[in-house]
Tab-separated table of C-alpha atoms in Angstrom:
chain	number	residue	atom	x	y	z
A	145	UNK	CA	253.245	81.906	163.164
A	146	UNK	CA	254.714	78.353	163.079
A	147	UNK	CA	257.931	77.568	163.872
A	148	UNK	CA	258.493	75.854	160.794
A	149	UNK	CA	256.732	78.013	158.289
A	150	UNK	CA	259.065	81.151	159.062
A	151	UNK	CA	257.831	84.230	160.396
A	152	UNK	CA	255.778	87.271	158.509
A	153	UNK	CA	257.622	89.510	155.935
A	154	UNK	CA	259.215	92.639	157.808
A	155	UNK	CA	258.254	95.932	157.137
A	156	UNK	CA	260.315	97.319	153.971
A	157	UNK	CA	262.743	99.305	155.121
A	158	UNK	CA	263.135	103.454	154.165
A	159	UNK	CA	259.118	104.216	154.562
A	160	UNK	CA	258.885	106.911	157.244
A	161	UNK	CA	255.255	109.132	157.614
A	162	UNK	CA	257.273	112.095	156.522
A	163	UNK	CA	257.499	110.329	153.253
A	164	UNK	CA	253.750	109.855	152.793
A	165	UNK	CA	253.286	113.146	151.082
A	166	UNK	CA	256.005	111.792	148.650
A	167	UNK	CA	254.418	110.135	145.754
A	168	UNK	CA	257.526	109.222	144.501
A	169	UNK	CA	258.571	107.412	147.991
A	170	UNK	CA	255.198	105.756	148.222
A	171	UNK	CA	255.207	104.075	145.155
A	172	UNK	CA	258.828	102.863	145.632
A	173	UNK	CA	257.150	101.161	148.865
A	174	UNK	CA	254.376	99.701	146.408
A	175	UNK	CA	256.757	98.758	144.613
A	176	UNK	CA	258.651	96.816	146.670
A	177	UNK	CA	255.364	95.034	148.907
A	178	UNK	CA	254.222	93.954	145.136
A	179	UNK	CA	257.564	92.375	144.592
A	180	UNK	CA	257.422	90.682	147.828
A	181	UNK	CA	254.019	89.322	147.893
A	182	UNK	CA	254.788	88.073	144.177
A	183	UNK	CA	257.834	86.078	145.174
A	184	UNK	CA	256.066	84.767	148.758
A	185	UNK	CA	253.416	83.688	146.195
A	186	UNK	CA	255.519	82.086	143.473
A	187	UNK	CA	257.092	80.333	146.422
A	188	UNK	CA	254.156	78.768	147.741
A	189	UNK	CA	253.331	77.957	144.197
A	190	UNK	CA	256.375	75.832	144.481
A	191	UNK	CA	255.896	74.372	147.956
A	192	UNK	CA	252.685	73.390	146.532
A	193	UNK	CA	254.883	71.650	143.584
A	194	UNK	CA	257.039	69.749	146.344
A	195	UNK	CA	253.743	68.546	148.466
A	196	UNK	CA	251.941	67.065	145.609
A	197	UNK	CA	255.050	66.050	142.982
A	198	UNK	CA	258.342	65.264	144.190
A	199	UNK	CA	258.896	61.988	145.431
A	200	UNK	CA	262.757	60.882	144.669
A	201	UNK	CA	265.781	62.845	145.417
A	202	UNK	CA	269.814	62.601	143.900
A	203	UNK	CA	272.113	61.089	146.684
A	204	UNK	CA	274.014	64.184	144.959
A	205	UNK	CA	272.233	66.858	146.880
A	206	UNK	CA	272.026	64.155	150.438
A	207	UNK	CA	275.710	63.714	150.469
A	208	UNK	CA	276.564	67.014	149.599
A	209	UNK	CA	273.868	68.703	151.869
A	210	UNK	CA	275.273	66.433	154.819
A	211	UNK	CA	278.784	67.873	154.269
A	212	UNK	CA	277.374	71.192	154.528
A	213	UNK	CA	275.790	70.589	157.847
A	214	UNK	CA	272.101	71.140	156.648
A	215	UNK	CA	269.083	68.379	156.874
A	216	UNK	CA	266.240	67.929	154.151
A	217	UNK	CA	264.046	69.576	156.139
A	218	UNK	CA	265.310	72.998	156.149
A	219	UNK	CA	266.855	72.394	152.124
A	220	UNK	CA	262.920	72.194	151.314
A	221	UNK	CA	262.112	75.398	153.310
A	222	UNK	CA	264.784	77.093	151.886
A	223	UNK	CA	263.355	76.405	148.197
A	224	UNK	CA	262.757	79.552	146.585
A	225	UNK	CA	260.843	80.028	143.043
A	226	UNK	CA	262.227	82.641	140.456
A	227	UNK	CA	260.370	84.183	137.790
A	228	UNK	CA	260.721	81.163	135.336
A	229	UNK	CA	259.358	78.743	137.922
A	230	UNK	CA	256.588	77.674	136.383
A	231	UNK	CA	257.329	78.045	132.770
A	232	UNK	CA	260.223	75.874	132.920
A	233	UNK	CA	259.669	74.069	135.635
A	234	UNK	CA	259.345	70.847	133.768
A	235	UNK	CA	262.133	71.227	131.330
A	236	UNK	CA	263.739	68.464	132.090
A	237	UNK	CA	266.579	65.875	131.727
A	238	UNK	CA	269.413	67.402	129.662
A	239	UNK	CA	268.450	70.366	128.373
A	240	UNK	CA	269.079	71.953	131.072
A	241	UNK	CA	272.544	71.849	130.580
A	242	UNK	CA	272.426	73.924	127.638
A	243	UNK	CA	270.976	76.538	129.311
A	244	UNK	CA	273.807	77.229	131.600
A	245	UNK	CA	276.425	78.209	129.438
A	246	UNK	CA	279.976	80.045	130.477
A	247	UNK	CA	280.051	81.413	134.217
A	248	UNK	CA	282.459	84.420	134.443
A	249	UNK	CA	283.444	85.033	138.432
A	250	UNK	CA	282.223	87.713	139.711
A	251	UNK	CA	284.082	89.150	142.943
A	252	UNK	CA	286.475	85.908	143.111
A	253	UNK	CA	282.954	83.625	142.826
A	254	UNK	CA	281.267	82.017	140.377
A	255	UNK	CA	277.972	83.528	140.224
A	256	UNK	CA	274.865	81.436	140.504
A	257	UNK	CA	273.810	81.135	136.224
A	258	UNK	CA	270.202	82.838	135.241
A	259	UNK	CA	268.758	79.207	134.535
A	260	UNK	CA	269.563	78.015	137.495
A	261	UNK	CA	268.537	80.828	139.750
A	262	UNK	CA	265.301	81.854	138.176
A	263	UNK	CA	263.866	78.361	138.627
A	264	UNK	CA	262.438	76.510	142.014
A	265	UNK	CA	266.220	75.699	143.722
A	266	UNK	CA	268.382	75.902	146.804
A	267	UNK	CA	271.665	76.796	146.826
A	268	UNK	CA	274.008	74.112	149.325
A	269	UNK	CA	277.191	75.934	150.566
A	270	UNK	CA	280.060	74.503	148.827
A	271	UNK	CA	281.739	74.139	152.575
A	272	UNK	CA	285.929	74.402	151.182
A	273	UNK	CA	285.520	75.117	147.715
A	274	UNK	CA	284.465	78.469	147.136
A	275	UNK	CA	284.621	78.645	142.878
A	276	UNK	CA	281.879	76.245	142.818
A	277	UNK	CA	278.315	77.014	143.036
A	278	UNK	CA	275.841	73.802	144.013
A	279	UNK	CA	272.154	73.532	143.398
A	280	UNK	CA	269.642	71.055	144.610
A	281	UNK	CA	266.936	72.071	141.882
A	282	UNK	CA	262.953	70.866	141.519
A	283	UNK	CA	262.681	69.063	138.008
A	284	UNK	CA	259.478	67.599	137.145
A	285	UNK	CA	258.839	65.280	140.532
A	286	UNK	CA	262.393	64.835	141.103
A	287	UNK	CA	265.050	66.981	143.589
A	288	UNK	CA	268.155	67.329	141.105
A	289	UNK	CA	271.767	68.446	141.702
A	290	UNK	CA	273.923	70.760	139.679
A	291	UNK	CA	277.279	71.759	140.303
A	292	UNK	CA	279.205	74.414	138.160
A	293	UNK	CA	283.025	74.847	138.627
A	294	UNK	CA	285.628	76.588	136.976
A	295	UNK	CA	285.812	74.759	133.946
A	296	UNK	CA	282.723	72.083	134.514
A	297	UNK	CA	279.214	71.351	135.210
A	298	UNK	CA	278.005	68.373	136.610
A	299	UNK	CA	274.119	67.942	136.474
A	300	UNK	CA	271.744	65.144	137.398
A	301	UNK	CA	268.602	63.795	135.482
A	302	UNK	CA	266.409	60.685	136.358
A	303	UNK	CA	269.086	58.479	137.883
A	304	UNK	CA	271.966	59.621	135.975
A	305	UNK	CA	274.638	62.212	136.098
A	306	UNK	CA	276.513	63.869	132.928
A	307	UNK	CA	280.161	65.724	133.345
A	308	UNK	CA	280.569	68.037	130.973
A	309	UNK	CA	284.508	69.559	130.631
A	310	UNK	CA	286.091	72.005	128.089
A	311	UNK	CA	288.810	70.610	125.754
A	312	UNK	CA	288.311	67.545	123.746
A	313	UNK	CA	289.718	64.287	124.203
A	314	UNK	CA	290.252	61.615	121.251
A	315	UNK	CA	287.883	58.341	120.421
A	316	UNK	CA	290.945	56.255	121.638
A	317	UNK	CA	290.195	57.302	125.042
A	318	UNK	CA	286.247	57.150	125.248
A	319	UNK	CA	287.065	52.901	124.221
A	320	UNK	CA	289.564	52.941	127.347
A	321	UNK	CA	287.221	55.245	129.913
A	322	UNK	CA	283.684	53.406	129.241
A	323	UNK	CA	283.715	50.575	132.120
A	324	UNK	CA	286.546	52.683	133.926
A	325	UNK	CA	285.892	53.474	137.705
A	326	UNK	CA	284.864	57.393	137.763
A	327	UNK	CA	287.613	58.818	140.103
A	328	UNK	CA	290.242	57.717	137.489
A	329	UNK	CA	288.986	59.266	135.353
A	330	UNK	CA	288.397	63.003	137.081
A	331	UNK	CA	289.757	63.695	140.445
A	332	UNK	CA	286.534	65.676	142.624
A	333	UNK	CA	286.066	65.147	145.975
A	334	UNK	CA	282.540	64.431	145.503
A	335	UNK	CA	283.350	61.506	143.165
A	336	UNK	CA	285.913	59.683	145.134
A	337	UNK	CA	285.352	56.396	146.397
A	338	UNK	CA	281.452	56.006	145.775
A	339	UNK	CA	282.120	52.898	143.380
A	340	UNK	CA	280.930	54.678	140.452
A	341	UNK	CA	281.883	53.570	136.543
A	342	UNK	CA	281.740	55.505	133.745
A	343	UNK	CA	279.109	54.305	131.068
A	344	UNK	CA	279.047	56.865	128.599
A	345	UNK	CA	281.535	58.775	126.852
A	346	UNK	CA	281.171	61.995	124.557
A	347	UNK	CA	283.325	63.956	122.995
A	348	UNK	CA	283.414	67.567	120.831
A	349	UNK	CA	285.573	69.401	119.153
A	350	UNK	CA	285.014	71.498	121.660
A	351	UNK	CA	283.702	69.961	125.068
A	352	UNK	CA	283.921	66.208	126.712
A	353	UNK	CA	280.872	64.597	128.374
A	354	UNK	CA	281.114	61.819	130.719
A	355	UNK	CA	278.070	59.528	131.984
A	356	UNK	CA	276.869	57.869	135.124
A	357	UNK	CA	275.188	56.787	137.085
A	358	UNK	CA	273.436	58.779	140.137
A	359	UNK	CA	271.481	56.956	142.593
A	360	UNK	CA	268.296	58.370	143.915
A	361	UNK	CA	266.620	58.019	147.084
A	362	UNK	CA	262.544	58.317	147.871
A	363	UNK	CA	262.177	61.854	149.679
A	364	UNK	CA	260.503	62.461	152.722
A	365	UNK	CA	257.988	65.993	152.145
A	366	UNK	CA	258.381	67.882	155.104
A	367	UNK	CA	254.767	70.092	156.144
A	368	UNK	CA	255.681	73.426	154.983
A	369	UNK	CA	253.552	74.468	158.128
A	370	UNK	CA	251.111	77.601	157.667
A	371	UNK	CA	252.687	80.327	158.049
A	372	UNK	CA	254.200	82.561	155.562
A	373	UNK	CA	256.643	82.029	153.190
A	374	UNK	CA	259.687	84.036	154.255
A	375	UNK	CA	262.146	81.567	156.311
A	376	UNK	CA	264.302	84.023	158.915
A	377	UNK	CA	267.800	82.535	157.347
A	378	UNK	CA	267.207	83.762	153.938
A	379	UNK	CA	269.999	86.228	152.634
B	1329	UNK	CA	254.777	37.651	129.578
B	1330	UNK	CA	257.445	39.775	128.232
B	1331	UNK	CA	255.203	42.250	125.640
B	1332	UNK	CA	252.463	42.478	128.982
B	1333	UNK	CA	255.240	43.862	130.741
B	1334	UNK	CA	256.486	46.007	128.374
B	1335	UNK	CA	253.054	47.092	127.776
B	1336	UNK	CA	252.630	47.454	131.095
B	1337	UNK	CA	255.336	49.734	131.915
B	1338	UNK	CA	254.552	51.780	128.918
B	1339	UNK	CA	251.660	52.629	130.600
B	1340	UNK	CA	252.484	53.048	133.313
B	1341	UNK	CA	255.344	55.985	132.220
B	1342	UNK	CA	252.315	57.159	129.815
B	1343	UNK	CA	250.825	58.201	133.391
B	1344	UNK	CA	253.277	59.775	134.844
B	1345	UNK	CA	254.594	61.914	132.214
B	1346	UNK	CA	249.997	62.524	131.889
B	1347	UNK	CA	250.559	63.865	135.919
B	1348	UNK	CA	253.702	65.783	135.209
B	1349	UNK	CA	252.120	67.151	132.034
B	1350	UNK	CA	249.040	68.473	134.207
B	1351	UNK	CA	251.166	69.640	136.748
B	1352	UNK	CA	253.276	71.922	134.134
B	1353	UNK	CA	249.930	73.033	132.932
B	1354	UNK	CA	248.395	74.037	136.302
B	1355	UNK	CA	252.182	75.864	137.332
B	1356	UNK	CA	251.955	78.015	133.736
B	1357	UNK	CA	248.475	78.989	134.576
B	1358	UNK	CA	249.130	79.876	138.442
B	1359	UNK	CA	251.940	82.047	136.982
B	1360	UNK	CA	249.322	83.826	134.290
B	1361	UNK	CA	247.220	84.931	136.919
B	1362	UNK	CA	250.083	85.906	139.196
B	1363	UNK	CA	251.501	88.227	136.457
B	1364	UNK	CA	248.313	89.697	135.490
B	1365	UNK	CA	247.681	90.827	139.350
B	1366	UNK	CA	251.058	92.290	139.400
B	1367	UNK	CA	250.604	94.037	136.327
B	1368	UNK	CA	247.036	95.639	137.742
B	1369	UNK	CA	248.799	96.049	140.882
B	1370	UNK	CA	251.664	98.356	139.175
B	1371	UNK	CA	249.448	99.937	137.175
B	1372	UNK	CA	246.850	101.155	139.537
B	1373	UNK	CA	249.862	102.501	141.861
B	1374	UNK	CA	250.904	104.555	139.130
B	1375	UNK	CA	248.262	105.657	138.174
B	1376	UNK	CA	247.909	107.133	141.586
B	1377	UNK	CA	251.864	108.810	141.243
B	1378	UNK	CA	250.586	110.182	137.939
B	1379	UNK	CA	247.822	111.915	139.472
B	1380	UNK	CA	249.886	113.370	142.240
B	1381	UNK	CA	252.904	114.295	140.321
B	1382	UNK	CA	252.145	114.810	136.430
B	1383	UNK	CA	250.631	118.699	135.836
B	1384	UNK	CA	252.321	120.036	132.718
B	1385	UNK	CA	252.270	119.447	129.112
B	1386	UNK	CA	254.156	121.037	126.237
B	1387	UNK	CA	251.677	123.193	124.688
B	1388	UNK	CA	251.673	121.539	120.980
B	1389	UNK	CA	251.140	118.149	122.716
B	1390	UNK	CA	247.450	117.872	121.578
B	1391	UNK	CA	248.056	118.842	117.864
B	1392	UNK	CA	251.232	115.923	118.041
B	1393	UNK	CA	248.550	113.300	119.275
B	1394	UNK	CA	245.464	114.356	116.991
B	1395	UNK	CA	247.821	113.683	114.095
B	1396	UNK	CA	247.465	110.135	115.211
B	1397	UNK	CA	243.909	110.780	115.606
B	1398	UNK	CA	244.494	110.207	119.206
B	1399	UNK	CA	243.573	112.752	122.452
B	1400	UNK	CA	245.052	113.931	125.476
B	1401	UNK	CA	242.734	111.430	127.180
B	1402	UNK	CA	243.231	108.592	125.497
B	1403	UNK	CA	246.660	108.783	125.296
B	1404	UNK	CA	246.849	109.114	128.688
B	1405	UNK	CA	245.003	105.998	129.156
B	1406	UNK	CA	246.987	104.072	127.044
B	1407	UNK	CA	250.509	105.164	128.732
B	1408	UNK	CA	252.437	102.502	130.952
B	1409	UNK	CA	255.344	102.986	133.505
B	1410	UNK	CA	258.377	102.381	132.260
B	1411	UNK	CA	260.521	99.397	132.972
B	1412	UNK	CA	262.584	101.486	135.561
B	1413	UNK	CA	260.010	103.377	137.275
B	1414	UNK	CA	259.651	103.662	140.303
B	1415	UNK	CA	263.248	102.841	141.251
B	1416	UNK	CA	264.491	105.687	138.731
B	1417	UNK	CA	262.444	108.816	140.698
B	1418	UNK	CA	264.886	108.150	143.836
B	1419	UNK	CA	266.458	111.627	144.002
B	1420	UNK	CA	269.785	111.692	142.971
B	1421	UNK	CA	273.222	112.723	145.033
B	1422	UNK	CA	274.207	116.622	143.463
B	1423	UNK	CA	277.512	115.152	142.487
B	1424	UNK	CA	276.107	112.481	139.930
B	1425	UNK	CA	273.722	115.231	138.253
B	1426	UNK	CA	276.353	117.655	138.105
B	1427	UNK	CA	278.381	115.997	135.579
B	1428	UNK	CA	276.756	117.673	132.448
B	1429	UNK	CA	273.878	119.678	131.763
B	1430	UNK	CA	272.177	117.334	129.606
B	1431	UNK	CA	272.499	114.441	132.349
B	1432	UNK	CA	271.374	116.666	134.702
B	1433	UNK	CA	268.204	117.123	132.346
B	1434	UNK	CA	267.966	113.383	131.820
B	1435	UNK	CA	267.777	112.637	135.919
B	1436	UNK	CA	265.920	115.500	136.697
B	1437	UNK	CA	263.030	114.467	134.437
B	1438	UNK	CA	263.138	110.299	134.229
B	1439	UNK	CA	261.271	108.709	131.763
B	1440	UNK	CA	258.241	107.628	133.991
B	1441	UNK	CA	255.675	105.767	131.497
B	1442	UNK	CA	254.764	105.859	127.468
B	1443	UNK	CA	252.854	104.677	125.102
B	1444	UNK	CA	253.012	104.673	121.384
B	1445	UNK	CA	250.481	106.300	120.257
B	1446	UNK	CA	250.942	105.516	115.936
B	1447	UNK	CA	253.476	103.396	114.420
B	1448	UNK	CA	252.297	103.684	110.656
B	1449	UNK	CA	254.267	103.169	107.728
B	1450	UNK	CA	255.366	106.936	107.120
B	1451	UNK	CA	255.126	109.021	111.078
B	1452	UNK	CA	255.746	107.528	114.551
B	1453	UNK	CA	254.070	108.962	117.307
B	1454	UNK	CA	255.025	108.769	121.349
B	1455	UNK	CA	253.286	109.569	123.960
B	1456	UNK	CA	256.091	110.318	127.082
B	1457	UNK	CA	255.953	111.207	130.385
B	1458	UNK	CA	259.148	112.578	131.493
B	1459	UNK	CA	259.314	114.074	134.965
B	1460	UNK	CA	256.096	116.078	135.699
B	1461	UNK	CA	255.056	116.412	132.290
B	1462	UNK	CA	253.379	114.786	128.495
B	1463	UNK	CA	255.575	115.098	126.311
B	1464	UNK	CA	255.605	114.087	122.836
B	1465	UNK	CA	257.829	112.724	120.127
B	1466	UNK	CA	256.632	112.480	116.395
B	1467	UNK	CA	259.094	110.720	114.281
B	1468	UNK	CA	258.304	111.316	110.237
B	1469	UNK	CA	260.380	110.498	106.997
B	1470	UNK	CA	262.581	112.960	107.330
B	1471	UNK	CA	262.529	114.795	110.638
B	1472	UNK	CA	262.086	114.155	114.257
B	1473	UNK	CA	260.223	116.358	116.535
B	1474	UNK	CA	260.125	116.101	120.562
B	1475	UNK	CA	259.228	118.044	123.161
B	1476	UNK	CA	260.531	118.564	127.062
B	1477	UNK	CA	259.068	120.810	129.066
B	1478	UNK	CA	257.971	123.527	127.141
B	1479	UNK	CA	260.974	123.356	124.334
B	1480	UNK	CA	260.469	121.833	121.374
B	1481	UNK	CA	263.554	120.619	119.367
B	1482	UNK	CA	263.129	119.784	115.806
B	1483	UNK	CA	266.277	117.195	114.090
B	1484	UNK	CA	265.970	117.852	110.431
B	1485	UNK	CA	268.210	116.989	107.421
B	1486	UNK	CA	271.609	118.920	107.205
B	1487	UNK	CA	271.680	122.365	105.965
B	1488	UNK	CA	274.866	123.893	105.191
B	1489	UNK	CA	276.975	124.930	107.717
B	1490	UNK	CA	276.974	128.928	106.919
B	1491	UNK	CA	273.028	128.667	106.936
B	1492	UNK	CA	272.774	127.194	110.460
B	1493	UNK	CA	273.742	130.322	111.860
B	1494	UNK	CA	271.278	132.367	110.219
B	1495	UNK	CA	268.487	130.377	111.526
B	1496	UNK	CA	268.614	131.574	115.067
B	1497	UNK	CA	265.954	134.406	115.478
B	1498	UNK	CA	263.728	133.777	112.411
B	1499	UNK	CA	260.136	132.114	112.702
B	1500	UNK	CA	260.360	128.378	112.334
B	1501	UNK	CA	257.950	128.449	109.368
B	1502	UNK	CA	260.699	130.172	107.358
B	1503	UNK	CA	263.581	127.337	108.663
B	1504	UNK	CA	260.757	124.399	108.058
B	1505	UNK	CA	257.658	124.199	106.737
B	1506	UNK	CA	255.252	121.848	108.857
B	1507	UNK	CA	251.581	121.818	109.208
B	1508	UNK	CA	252.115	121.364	113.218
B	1509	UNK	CA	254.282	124.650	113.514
B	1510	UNK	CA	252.472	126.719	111.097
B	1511	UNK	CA	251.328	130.633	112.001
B	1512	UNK	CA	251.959	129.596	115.671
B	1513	UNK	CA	254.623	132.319	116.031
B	1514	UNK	CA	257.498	129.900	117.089
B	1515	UNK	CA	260.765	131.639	117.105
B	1516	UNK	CA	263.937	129.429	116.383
B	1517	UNK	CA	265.917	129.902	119.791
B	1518	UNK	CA	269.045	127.346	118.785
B	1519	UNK	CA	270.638	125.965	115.951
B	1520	UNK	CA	272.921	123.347	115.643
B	1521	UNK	CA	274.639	120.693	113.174
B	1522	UNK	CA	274.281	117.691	115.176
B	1523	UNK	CA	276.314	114.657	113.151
B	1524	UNK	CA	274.416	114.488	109.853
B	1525	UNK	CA	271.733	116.485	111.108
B	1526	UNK	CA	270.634	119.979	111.812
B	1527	UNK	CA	268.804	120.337	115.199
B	1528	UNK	CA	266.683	123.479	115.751
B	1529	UNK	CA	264.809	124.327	119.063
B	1530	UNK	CA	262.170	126.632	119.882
B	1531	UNK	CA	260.062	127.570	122.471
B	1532	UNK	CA	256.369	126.300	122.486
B	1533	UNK	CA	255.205	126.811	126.233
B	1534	UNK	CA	253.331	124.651	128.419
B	1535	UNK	CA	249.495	124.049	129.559
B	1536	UNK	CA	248.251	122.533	132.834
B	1537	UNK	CA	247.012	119.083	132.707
B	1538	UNK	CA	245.161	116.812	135.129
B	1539	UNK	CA	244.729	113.124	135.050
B	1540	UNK	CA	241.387	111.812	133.737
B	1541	UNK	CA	241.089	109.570	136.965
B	1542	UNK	CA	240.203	110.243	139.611
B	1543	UNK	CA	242.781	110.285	142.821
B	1544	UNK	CA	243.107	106.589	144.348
């Protein structure tokens, strides 16, 4: 096997020959090769995705990948599809938004959401803060980022990034913010000092939106290599 | 030179979202194909745990399914494993099954695979495999009637408390009249008011059953 394209699946674990006159135990083992074979396939269904599609990338996922001590290279191996891969794979732009919705933590962490999980993503350590999850997703022929905190969710689309924030905040304010510079308006360490402006102000009864914009970069395709799927530092 | 342009990069965005389009097309039909090979792939493996683990039926199984104008075979055919199977056959610790006799029943016997077998207007018919064995449940207007392992338990509108009693003993034909139960010489073992509901079971036996495929 390549270097690059990880090594074979291991053996499931549990299967001994005693447990060959078990019916029970064998399909259990079925079971679980069937699962395996369907995500190894789903994920070269994806790498497939990457080769011929993807082309730009959000400086999101670069910087915040950098901080995190991991290259492109291995972000793209790392890529795994989940069952709504390729039904949703091209939902694009905003909508996805919607379809995360409150995350409740789970053991002291916020717990990666269904609709970002079950599509083709990677998950980039947040390095020193732990309650927020970050995604570098595949979206149509673009890499996207997606960050969910505590009480916001910060997602990328074509060249632009929307803050979304519970509690509402009156008209007076969106006048005053449009044209501001972004880290006066919210204080994250990913947003400090990058020269960004706020261009687009919404606001709820319920939940505040604020627009910029999110450079992107052209994105070198790594070769997936040919061997199988499974990458050794998968958890 | 400004409308070329425009038309231009209309185009050109006409073409991507064209490629995109395609691409979303080709993923959703990769993903058909992938989930119909699973789905073979499951059932033919259980297929083969049926075959090696399923030998039993309650004995008023066929009657239940020819009411549906359905067979032993067919229905047999037409079962799927449940959404839990095979994870739900790992034997279980004694403490967890020890907590009540009817949980005890419920992991001893998981619900493996079924199929309905009728869902008219008036009676609902299951086909079940619990455990080792077909089982059947018949769901009609007014009662429900379901079988595990040889006991059949009949849920029928309340009957007055001081008649529930009385039932135990006495041939089910005199408790309920039913075309499935008639002259059969079933002999109401329990009684019960269950809620709004009187439950009565009796003892129907069981019958040896093989699968109609062959072992894979």
């Amino acid at each position: 096997m390549s270097a690059a394209g990880g090594s074979v699946s291991p053996p499931p674990p549990g299967l001994s020959i005693a447990d060959l006159d078990d019916p029970a135990a064998v399909a259990r083992h079925e079971n679980v090769l069937m699962r395996r074979a369907l995500a190894d396939m789903r994920t070269a269904d994806l790498r497939n995705h990457i080769r011929s599609h993807v082309r730009r990338m959000s400086t999101l996922v670069t910087t915040t990948l950098h901080a995190a001590g991991i290259d492109v290279a291995t972000m793209m191996l790392g890529m795994r599809a989940g069952d709504a891969w390729s039904t949703q794979a091209l939902v694009g732009a905003w909508a996805r938004q919607g379809m995360m919705c409150r995350m409740t933590p789970v053991h002291g962490r916020h717990h990666l959401h269904g609709a970002m999980r079950r599509r083709g993503s990677f998950e980039i350590p947040a390095v020193d803060r732990p309650t927020e999850t970050m995604v570098a997703e595949v979206v149509g022929n673009r890499i996207e980022f997606m960050m969910n905190g505590p009480d916001f969710i910060l997602t990328t689309a074509r060249g632009r990034a929307r803050l979304t924030f519970d509690g509402s905040l009156p008209a007076v304010l969106a006048a005053i913010a449009r044209g501001e510079r972004l880290d006066r308006v919210v204080d994250h360490p990913l947003l400090h000092g990058a020269g960004l402006v706020v261009d687009g102000f919404e606001s709820t009864s319920a939940t505040t939106s604020i627009e910029f914009v999110a450079a992107e970069l052209p994105v070198a395709i790594p070769e997936f290599g040919k061997g199988g799927t499974r990458v050794e530092a998968e958890g | 030179v400004s409308k070329l342009k425009a038309d231009a990069a209309r185009a050109a965005r006409a073409a991507r979202e064209g490629v995109m389009l395609a691409a979303a097309r080709r993923a959703c039909e990769e993903a058909r194909v992938l989930n119909r090979m699973v789905e073979n792939m499951r059932l033919t493996s259980f297929r083969t745990y049926l075959a090696a683990t399923v030998n039993s039926m309650s004995s008023i199984v066929p009657d239940v399914l020819s009411v549906g104008r359905s067979d032993v075979g067919a229905a047999l055919q037409r079962i799927r494993p449940g959404h839990l199977w095979p994870e739900n056959t790992r034997p279980r610790s004694a403490l967890r099954g020890s907590m009540s006799s009817y949980y005890n029943q419920a992991l001893d016997t998981p619900l493996i695979g079924d199929a309905v077998i009728l869902d008219g207007l008036k009676d609902w018919i299951e086909a079940v495999i619990y455990g080792g064995s077909l089982e059947v449940l018949l769901r009609g207007p007014a009662y429900t009637l379901s079988t595990r392992t040889g006991t059949a338990r009949m849920k029928l509108e309340a009957i007055p408390h001081t008649a529930v009693g009385s039932c135990v003993g006495r041939a089910i034909e005199e408790v309920v009249d039913h075309a499935l139960l008639r002259g059969r010489g079933f002999v109401v073992e329990k009684a019960a008011r269950v809620g709004t509901s009187t439950v009565v079971s009796f003892e129907v036996g069981t019958r040896p059953l093989e699968m109609p495929w062959a072992w894979g």
